[in-house]
mmCIF file of C-alpha atoms in Angstrom:
data_model
loop_
_atom_site.group_PDB
_atom_site.id
_atom_site.type_symbol
_atom_site.label_atom_id
_atom_site.label_comp_id
_atom_site.label_asym_id
_atom_site.label_seq_id
_atom_site.Cartn_x
_atom_site.Cartn_y
_atom_site.Cartn_z
ATOM 1 C CA PRO W 191 225.865 117.105 -120.059
ATOM 2 C CA ALA W 192 224.439 113.569 -119.866
ATOM 3 C CA ARG W 193 220.883 114.805 -119.970
ATOM 4 C CA THR W 194 221.743 117.119 -122.929
ATOM 5 C CA ALA W 195 223.217 114.130 -124.771
ATOM 6 C CA VAL W 196 220.020 112.155 -124.219
ATOM 7 C CA ALA W 197 217.896 114.987 -125.503
ATOM 8 C CA GLY W 198 220.045 115.401 -128.622
ATOM 9 C CA ALA W 199 220.417 111.713 -129.493
ATOM 10 C CA THR W 200 219.166 110.871 -133.062
ATOM 11 C CA GLY W 201 219.769 107.140 -133.138
ATOM 12 C CA ALA W 202 219.460 104.087 -130.940
ATOM 13 C CA GLU W 203 223.172 103.795 -130.372
ATOM 14 C CA ALA W 204 223.488 107.467 -129.469
ATOM 15 C CA LEU W 205 220.511 107.147 -127.175
ATOM 16 C CA ARG W 206 222.061 104.085 -125.468
ATOM 17 C CA LYS W 207 225.344 105.872 -124.880
ATOM 18 C CA ALA W 208 223.581 108.945 -123.645
ATOM 19 C CA ALA W 209 221.539 106.811 -121.208
ATOM 20 C CA GLU W 210 224.709 105.142 -119.940
ATOM 21 C CA GLY W 211 226.186 108.576 -119.309
ATOM 22 C CA LEU W 212 223.087 109.612 -117.435
ATOM 23 C CA ASP W 213 223.254 106.487 -115.270
ATOM 24 C CA LEU W 214 226.887 107.141 -114.448
ATOM 25 C CA ALA W 215 226.053 110.710 -113.538
ATOM 26 C CA ASP W 216 223.247 109.554 -111.215
ATOM 27 C CA ARG W 217 225.562 107.073 -109.569
ATOM 28 C CA ALA W 218 228.203 109.731 -109.065
ATOM 29 C CA LEU W 219 225.607 112.058 -107.574
ATOM 30 C CA ALA W 220 224.336 109.340 -105.233
ATOM 31 C CA ALA W 221 227.896 108.570 -104.156
ATOM 32 C CA LEU W 222 228.452 112.244 -103.502
ATOM 33 C CA HIS W 223 225.284 112.469 -101.390
ATOM 34 C CA PHE W 224 226.265 109.334 -99.503
ATOM 35 C CA GLY W 225 229.731 110.721 -98.879
ATOM 36 C CA ILE W 226 228.299 113.968 -97.565
ATOM 37 C CA ALA W 227 225.874 112.089 -95.303
ATOM 38 C CA GLU W 228 228.613 109.804 -94.021
ATOM 39 C CA GLY W 229 230.803 112.793 -93.351
ATOM 40 C CA ARG W 230 228.045 114.496 -91.404
ATOM 41 C CA ARG W 231 227.304 111.260 -89.531
ATOM 42 C CA ARG W 232 230.977 110.858 -88.575
ATOM 43 C CA GLU W 233 231.199 114.523 -87.585
ATOM 44 C CA ALA W 234 228.058 114.193 -85.455
ATOM 45 C CA ALA W 235 229.475 111.025 -83.848
ATOM 46 C CA ASP W 236 232.777 112.780 -83.189
ATOM 47 C CA ARG W 237 231.013 115.735 -81.606
ATOM 48 C CA LEU W 238 228.906 113.449 -79.424
ATOM 49 C CA ALA W 239 232.011 111.486 -78.448
ATOM 50 C CA ALA W 240 233.738 114.726 -77.527
ATOM 51 C CA LEU W 241 230.744 115.682 -75.360
ATOM 52 C CA ASP W 242 230.823 112.231 -73.740
ATOM 53 C CA GLN W 243 234.489 112.703 -72.980
ATOM 54 C CA LEU W 244 233.818 116.074 -71.374
ATOM 55 C CA LEU W 245 231.009 114.661 -69.253
ATOM 56 C CA ALA W 246 233.115 111.659 -68.192
ATOM 57 C CA ALA W 247 235.324 114.018 -66.177
ATOM 58 C CA VAL W 248 232.595 114.001 -63.492
ATOM 59 C CA PRO W 249 230.686 110.820 -62.561
ATOM 60 C CA ALA W 250 227.088 110.857 -63.745
ATOM 61 C CA ALA W 251 225.774 110.259 -60.216
ATOM 62 C CA GLU W 252 227.635 113.315 -58.934
ATOM 63 C CA ARG W 253 226.407 115.432 -61.849
ATOM 64 C CA ALA W 254 222.843 114.299 -61.154
ATOM 65 C CA ARG W 255 223.212 115.211 -57.474
ATOM 66 C CA LEU W 256 224.824 118.611 -57.961
ATOM 67 C CA ASP W 257 222.811 119.753 -61.008
ATOM 68 C CA PRO W 258 219.815 117.433 -61.506
ATOM 69 C CA ALA W 259 217.997 119.628 -64.035
ATOM 70 C CA GLY W 260 221.109 120.162 -66.161
ATOM 71 C CA HIS W 261 221.986 116.464 -65.976
ATOM 72 C CA ASP W 262 218.555 115.407 -67.235
ATOM 73 C CA GLN W 263 218.578 117.992 -70.043
ATOM 74 C CA VAL W 264 222.008 116.908 -71.294
ATOM 75 C CA GLU W 265 221.305 113.161 -71.070
ATOM 76 C CA GLU W 266 218.015 113.553 -72.899
ATOM 77 C CA GLY W 267 219.704 115.640 -75.595
ATOM 78 C CA LEU W 268 222.400 113.006 -76.112
ATOM 79 C CA VAL W 269 219.828 110.246 -76.505
ATOM 80 C CA ARG W 270 217.854 112.257 -79.074
ATOM 81 C CA ALA W 271 220.958 113.138 -81.072
ATOM 82 C CA ARG W 272 222.042 109.489 -81.248
ATOM 83 C CA ARG W 273 218.586 108.384 -82.332
ATOM 84 C CA GLN W 274 218.400 110.998 -85.108
ATOM 85 C CA ALA W 275 218.425 109.185 -88.470
ATOM 86 C CA ASP W 276 219.116 112.284 -90.545
ATOM 87 C CA PRO W 277 222.895 112.933 -90.357
ATOM 88 C CA ALA W 278 222.410 116.660 -90.906
ATOM 89 C CA ALA W 279 219.833 116.805 -88.100
ATOM 90 C CA ALA W 280 222.103 114.694 -85.845
ATOM 91 C CA LEU W 281 224.976 117.084 -86.522
ATOM 92 C CA ARG W 282 222.795 120.078 -85.735
ATOM 93 C CA ARG W 283 221.589 118.481 -82.509
ATOM 94 C CA ALA W 284 225.163 117.694 -81.454
ATOM 95 C CA GLY W 285 226.183 121.273 -82.150
ATOM 96 C CA ASP W 286 223.187 122.719 -80.323
ATOM 97 C CA LEU W 287 223.808 120.450 -77.330
ATOM 98 C CA ALA W 288 227.439 121.511 -76.777
ATOM 99 C CA PRO W 289 226.673 124.815 -74.937
ATOM 100 C CA TYR W 290 224.291 123.053 -72.573
ATOM 101 C CA VAL W 291 226.964 120.459 -71.761
ATOM 102 C CA HIS W 292 229.498 123.185 -70.961
ATOM 103 C CA GLU W 293 226.997 125.116 -68.808
ATOM 104 C CA HIS W 294 226.036 121.916 -66.955
ATOM 105 C CA LEU W 295 229.662 121.071 -66.216
ATOM 106 C CA ASP W 296 230.391 124.636 -65.089
ATOM 107 C CA ARG W 297 227.529 124.463 -62.586
ATOM 108 C CA VAL W 298 228.591 121.023 -61.370
ATOM 109 C CA LEU W 299 232.215 122.041 -60.861
ATOM 110 C CA ALA W 300 231.256 125.286 -59.131
ATOM 111 C CA ARG W 301 228.906 123.471 -56.762
ATOM 112 C CA ARG W 302 231.496 120.776 -56.137
ATOM 113 C CA HIS W 303 234.002 123.467 -55.205
ATOM 114 C CA GLU W 304 231.500 125.099 -52.853
ATOM 115 C CA GLU W 305 230.720 121.733 -51.284
ATOM 116 C CA GLN W 306 234.394 120.930 -50.834
ATOM 117 C CA ALA W 307 234.969 124.328 -49.248
ATOM 118 C CA ARG W 308 232.089 123.739 -46.825
ATOM 119 C CA ALA W 309 233.402 120.265 -46.043
ATOM 120 C CA ALA W 310 236.882 121.633 -45.362
ATOM 121 C CA ALA W 311 235.420 124.337 -43.128
ATOM 122 C CA ALA W 312 233.327 121.781 -41.232
ATOM 123 C CA GLU W 313 236.306 119.464 -40.803
ATOM 124 C CA GLY W 314 238.345 122.424 -39.587
ATOM 125 C CA LEU W 315 235.697 123.316 -37.007
ATOM 126 C CA VAL W 316 235.503 119.724 -35.788
ATOM 127 C CA ALA W 317 239.301 119.458 -35.620
ATOM 128 C CA GLU W 318 239.425 122.719 -33.673
ATOM 129 C CA LEU W 319 236.862 121.407 -31.179
ATOM 130 C CA ALA W 320 238.733 118.095 -30.858
ATOM 131 C CA ASP W 321 242.023 119.927 -30.269
ATOM 132 C CA ARG W 322 240.414 122.188 -27.679
ATOM 133 C CA LEU W 323 238.947 119.206 -25.834
ATOM 134 C CA ALA W 324 242.342 117.477 -25.879
ATOM 135 C CA VAL W 325 243.988 120.594 -24.406
ATOM 136 C CA LEU W 326 241.359 120.826 -21.655
ATOM 137 C CA GLU W 327 241.750 117.138 -20.826
ATOM 138 C CA ALA W 328 245.527 117.535 -20.702
ATOM 139 C CA ASP W 329 245.214 120.603 -18.451
ATOM 140 C CA ALA W 330 242.865 118.718 -16.135
ATOM 141 C CA ALA W 331 245.228 115.733 -16.051
ATOM 142 C CA ARG W 332 248.187 117.954 -15.170
ATOM 143 C CA ALA W 333 246.163 119.605 -12.422
ATOM 144 C CA GLN W 334 244.961 116.141 -11.304
ATOM 145 C CA VAL W 335 241.343 117.280 -11.258
ATOM 146 C CA PRO W 336 238.239 116.063 -13.123
ATOM 147 C CA LEU W 337 237.023 117.903 -16.176
ATOM 148 C CA ASP W 338 233.280 118.382 -15.804
ATOM 149 C CA GLY W 339 231.376 117.333 -18.904
ATOM 150 C CA ALA W 340 234.432 115.752 -20.542
ATOM 151 C CA GLU W 341 232.694 112.474 -21.370
ATOM 152 C CA ASP W 342 229.672 114.155 -22.954
ATOM 153 C CA ALA W 343 231.922 116.560 -24.868
ATOM 154 C CA ARG W 344 234.049 113.685 -26.136
ATOM 155 C CA ARG W 345 230.995 111.799 -27.407
ATOM 156 C CA ALA W 346 229.712 114.972 -29.076
ATOM 157 C CA VAL W 347 233.044 115.640 -30.804
ATOM 158 C CA GLU W 348 233.278 112.032 -31.988
ATOM 159 C CA GLY W 349 229.734 112.327 -33.359
ATOM 160 C CA LEU W 350 230.717 115.464 -35.252
ATOM 161 C CA GLN W 351 233.780 113.723 -36.688
ATOM 162 C CA ALA W 352 231.650 110.819 -37.916
ATOM 163 C CA ALA W 353 229.075 113.201 -39.435
ATOM 164 C CA ALA W 354 231.833 115.137 -41.218
ATOM 165 C CA ARG W 355 233.235 111.903 -42.681
ATOM 166 C CA ARG W 356 229.760 111.011 -43.955
ATOM 167 C CA GLY W 357 229.446 114.430 -45.562
ATOM 168 C CA GLU W 358 226.545 115.519 -43.328
ATOM 169 C CA LEU W 359 227.679 119.129 -43.386
ATOM 170 C CA GLU W 360 224.383 120.653 -42.284
ATOM 171 C CA ALA W 361 224.306 118.395 -39.217
ATOM 172 C CA VAL W 362 227.885 119.350 -38.376
ATOM 173 C CA GLN W 363 227.138 123.049 -38.697
ATOM 174 C CA ALA W 364 224.018 122.736 -36.540
ATOM 175 C CA ALA W 365 225.789 120.808 -33.768
ATOM 176 C CA THR W 366 229.022 122.808 -33.672
ATOM 177 C CA ALA W 367 227.666 125.744 -31.653
ATOM 178 C CA PRO W 368 226.303 123.636 -28.750
ATOM 179 C CA VAL W 369 229.541 121.647 -28.506
ATOM 180 C CA HIS W 370 231.553 124.861 -28.582
ATOM 181 C CA ALA W 371 229.393 126.260 -25.773
ATOM 182 C CA ALA W 372 229.853 123.061 -23.753
ATOM 183 C CA LEU W 373 233.640 123.297 -24.113
ATOM 184 C CA GLU W 374 233.514 126.956 -23.109
ATOM 185 C CA ALA W 375 231.608 125.975 -19.962
ATOM 186 C CA ALA W 376 234.053 123.139 -19.248
ATOM 187 C CA GLU W 377 236.994 125.518 -19.651
ATOM 188 C CA ARG W 378 235.438 128.057 -17.295
ATOM 189 C CA GLY W 379 234.712 125.308 -14.791
ATOM 190 C CA LEU W 380 238.271 124.014 -15.027
ATOM 191 C CA ASP W 381 239.707 127.510 -14.592
ATOM 192 C CA ASP W 382 237.504 128.113 -11.549
ATOM 193 C CA LEU W 383 238.419 124.748 -10.056
ATOM 194 C CA CYS W 384 242.137 125.322 -10.613
ATOM 195 C CA ASP W 385 241.832 128.765 -9.012
ATOM 196 C CA ARG W 386 240.122 127.215 -5.995
ATOM 197 C CA ILE W 387 242.787 124.504 -5.790
ATOM 198 C CA VAL W 388 245.463 127.188 -5.744
ATOM 199 C CA GLU W 389 243.506 128.956 -3.020
ATOM 200 C CA ARG W 390 243.156 125.722 -1.033
ATOM 201 C CA ARG W 391 246.879 125.074 -1.264
ATOM 202 C CA GLU W 392 247.639 128.587 -0.086
ATOM 203 C CA VAL W 393 245.192 128.190 2.823
ATOM 204 C CA LEU W 394 246.784 124.863 3.762
ATOM 205 C CA GLN W 395 250.257 126.392 3.557
ATOM 206 C CA SER W 396 249.104 129.106 5.945
ATOM 207 C CA ILE W 397 247.794 126.460 8.364
ATOM 208 C CA VAL W 398 251.010 124.439 8.100
ATOM 209 C CA ALA W 399 253.046 127.543 8.893
ATOM 210 C CA ALA W 400 250.875 128.283 11.948
ATOM 211 C CA LEU W 401 250.559 124.754 13.395
ATOM 212 C CA PRO W 402 253.964 124.688 15.174
ATOM 213 C CA GLY W 403 252.863 127.739 17.162
ATOM 214 C CA THR W 404 249.883 125.751 18.473
ATOM 215 C CA GLY W 405 252.038 122.849 19.665
ATOM 216 C CA PHE W 406 251.506 120.567 16.645
ATOM 217 C CA GLN W 407 254.096 119.283 14.202
ATOM 218 C CA VAL W 408 253.019 118.481 10.660
ATOM 219 C CA ASP W 409 253.436 114.944 9.330
ATOM 220 C CA PRO W 410 254.468 115.490 5.692
ATOM 221 C CA ALA W 411 253.792 111.844 4.861
ATOM 222 C CA SER W 412 250.120 112.291 5.765
ATOM 223 C CA TYR W 413 249.471 114.789 2.979
ATOM 224 C CA ARG W 414 246.799 113.637 0.559
ATOM 225 C CA GLU W 415 245.251 115.305 -2.459
ATOM 226 C CA GLY W 416 241.935 113.851 -3.604
ATOM 227 C CA VAL W 417 240.673 113.548 -7.171
ATOM 228 C CA ASP W 418 238.268 116.385 -6.418
ATOM 229 C CA GLY W 419 241.141 118.649 -5.351
ATOM 230 C CA ALA W 420 240.530 118.283 -1.607
ATOM 231 C CA LEU W 421 243.687 118.539 0.516
ATOM 232 C CA GLU W 422 244.197 116.564 3.739
ATOM 233 C CA LEU W 423 246.986 116.773 6.298
ATOM 234 C CA ARG W 424 247.640 115.519 9.840
ATOM 235 C CA ALA W 425 249.760 116.945 12.618
ATOM 236 C CA TYR W 426 250.714 115.608 16.049
ATOM 237 C CA GLY W 427 251.041 117.293 19.447
ATOM 238 C CA HIS W 428 253.717 116.651 22.075
ATOM 239 C CA ALA W 429 251.571 113.980 23.750
ATOM 240 C CA GLY W 430 250.949 112.253 20.402
ATOM 241 C CA GLN W 431 247.495 113.760 19.929
ATOM 242 C CA ALA W 432 246.517 113.931 16.271
ATOM 243 C CA PHE W 433 245.080 117.026 14.627
ATOM 244 C CA ALA W 434 243.577 116.567 11.166
ATOM 245 C CA VAL W 435 242.848 119.247 8.586
ATOM 246 C CA LEU W 436 240.855 118.930 5.367
ATOM 247 C CA VAL W 437 240.630 121.832 2.913
ATOM 248 C CA ARG W 438 237.979 121.382 0.222
ATOM 249 C CA ASP W 439 235.077 122.918 -1.699
ATOM 250 C CA ASN W 440 231.733 123.193 0.030
ATOM 251 C CA PRO W 441 228.455 122.697 -1.893
ATOM 252 C CA ASP W 442 228.500 126.396 -2.802
ATOM 253 C CA ALA W 443 231.927 125.974 -4.479
ATOM 254 C CA ARG W 444 233.630 127.967 -1.727
ATOM 255 C CA THR W 445 236.695 126.864 0.193
ATOM 256 C CA GLU W 446 236.044 125.389 3.616
ATOM 257 C CA VAL W 447 238.429 123.963 6.229
ATOM 258 C CA LEU W 448 237.471 120.990 8.410
ATOM 259 C CA TYR W 449 239.321 120.264 11.680
ATOM 260 C CA THR W 450 239.206 117.416 14.182
ATOM 261 C CA THR W 451 241.434 116.020 16.983
ATOM 262 C CA ASP W 452 241.983 112.709 18.740
ATOM 263 C CA ALA W 453 240.819 114.240 22.019
ATOM 264 C CA MET W 454 237.472 115.091 20.484
ATOM 265 C CA ALA W 455 237.236 111.621 19.000
ATOM 266 C CA GLY W 456 237.801 110.056 22.433
ATOM 267 C CA GLU W 457 235.158 112.221 24.055
ATOM 268 C CA VAL W 458 232.622 111.344 21.416
ATOM 269 C CA ALA W 459 233.405 107.657 21.816
ATOM 270 C CA ALA W 460 232.926 107.981 25.592
ATOM 271 C CA GLY W 461 229.683 109.883 25.138
ATOM 272 C CA THR W 462 231.008 113.001 26.876
ATOM 273 C CA PRO W 463 231.816 115.461 24.097
ATOM 274 C CA GLY W 464 232.452 119.085 24.919
ATOM 275 C CA ARG W 465 235.701 119.512 26.857
ATOM 276 C CA SER W 466 237.823 119.510 23.721
ATOM 277 C CA CYS W 467 235.705 122.014 21.880
ATOM 278 C CA ALA W 468 237.209 125.084 23.525
ATOM 279 C CA PRO W 469 240.849 124.004 22.999
ATOM 280 C CA LEU W 470 240.046 123.184 19.381
ATOM 281 C CA LEU W 471 238.382 126.546 18.909
ATOM 282 C CA ASP W 472 241.460 128.197 20.401
ATOM 283 C CA ILE W 473 243.695 126.365 17.923
ATOM 284 C CA ILE W 474 241.394 127.297 15.043
ATOM 285 C CA GLU W 475 241.437 130.945 16.099
ATOM 286 C CA ARG W 476 245.236 130.987 16.123
ATOM 287 C CA LEU W 477 245.282 129.353 12.691
ATOM 288 C CA SER W 478 242.737 131.904 11.479
ATOM 289 C CA GLU W 479 244.961 134.746 12.641
ATOM 290 C CA GLU W 480 247.776 133.344 10.504
ATOM 291 C CA ALA W 481 245.384 133.036 7.553
ATOM 292 C CA ARG W 482 244.322 136.666 7.963
ATOM 293 C CA GLY W 483 247.961 137.699 7.885
ATOM 294 C CA ASP W 484 248.288 135.825 4.577
ATOM 295 C CA GLY W 485 245.363 137.693 3.050
ATOM 296 C CA PHE W 486 242.488 135.287 3.779
ATOM 297 C CA GLU W 487 239.400 136.143 5.818
ATOM 298 C CA PRO W 488 238.166 133.010 7.646
ATOM 299 C CA GLY W 489 234.453 132.744 8.238
ATOM 300 C CA ALA W 490 232.594 131.643 11.354
ATOM 301 C CA VAL W 491 233.323 128.201 12.838
ATOM 302 C CA ARG W 492 230.482 125.706 12.968
ATOM 303 C CA TRP W 493 230.095 122.033 13.880
ATOM 304 C CA ASP W 494 229.055 119.286 11.493
ATOM 305 C CA ASP W 495 226.192 117.991 13.641
ATOM 306 C CA ALA W 496 225.022 121.283 15.175
ATOM 307 C CA ASP W 497 221.668 122.886 14.513
ATOM 308 C CA ASP W 498 223.134 126.060 15.961
ATOM 309 C CA PRO W 499 226.351 126.778 14.062
ATOM 310 C CA ASP W 500 227.721 128.722 17.060
ATOM 311 C CA ARG W 501 227.140 125.987 19.666
ATOM 312 C CA PRO W 502 228.959 122.631 19.971
ATOM 313 C CA PRO W 503 226.495 119.723 19.942
ATOM 314 C CA PRO W 504 225.799 117.595 23.027
ATOM 315 C CA ALA W 505 226.678 114.383 21.249
ATOM 316 C CA GLY W 506 228.324 113.211 18.083
ATOM 317 C CA ARG W 507 230.897 110.825 16.718
ATOM 318 C CA ALA W 508 234.549 111.233 15.896
ATOM 319 C CA VAL W 509 235.326 110.863 12.198
ATOM 320 C CA PRO W 510 238.192 111.623 9.828
ATOM 321 C CA PRO W 511 238.058 115.035 8.141
ATOM 322 C CA GLY W 512 235.452 115.280 5.417
ATOM 323 C CA GLN W 513 232.913 112.925 6.989
ATOM 324 C CA GLN W 514 229.889 113.803 9.050
ATOM 325 C CA GLY W 515 230.525 113.975 12.814
ATOM 326 C CA ARG W 516 232.222 116.082 15.488
ATOM 327 C CA THR W 517 234.248 118.192 13.078
ATOM 328 C CA ALA W 518 234.714 121.901 13.208
ATOM 329 C CA ARG W 519 234.363 123.781 9.921
ATOM 330 C CA GLY W 520 235.808 127.101 8.974
ATOM 331 C CA ALA W 521 235.048 128.957 5.762
ATOM 332 C CA ALA W 522 238.130 130.434 4.168
#
């Protein structure tokens, strides 16, 4: 209408009024354009703020670690949208960026969940190994025997715990199997040792039951059990002669019984060993008969310092059971 008025004006005054109308119309149009632009700018800012709020749910460093490509794409898109001078273009960029933000966050959250699940599984494996080691150590303590490999296993488990706390899940997974195998071996070794200790106790009980029939009385106060599971006991004859017995593992992890007497010790000290060998062998044979009746099969008797296991040596020295010297050995 303003432009029509200008075109139809026939006088100066009419032309002036028509021009004023045109100016007002232009101003109104400019205000309308400005309002539209401001609205688009505010809408774009609101959309970008909403995207920022969504992204703030996960720290940027974690997003960059879990989805580096998505993180870079989203951050670059945000920078470009904020730098866009055209409000309409800024609004379009904000709208176009929204799906990428959602996809990026979905990937980040999914990978975080997977990582947390792996961490929980690794911590569970380490806790299981630690619990198993604690049980084995407790079993060994109750049996009063050493647990082979316990120190190395403990260091390995502590290393796994530290790695799990640091989030080194791959290292934990890689080291779990060897530690598990080591604990399996320690458990088997402990079971075997406990079985042999039970066997040694049963052998010693058989000897204790048979000793009175050989003229010796057991001294209960002399009983000793070593840290390695070896069992030692002394008995005394009517004339006060001592008879010592040691039941232990030999180097082949088989039960062996060591015997010695005061009479043999005196002969060795005098340099005339030999006379006590036959009586000792007689006592051992009677003890072996008792052991056979209890289900054990004693092996051949040999002497600590003999080249020929069937012949007593010409010389030697008297020692307590378990040390090298004039000691008769019997394999249970």
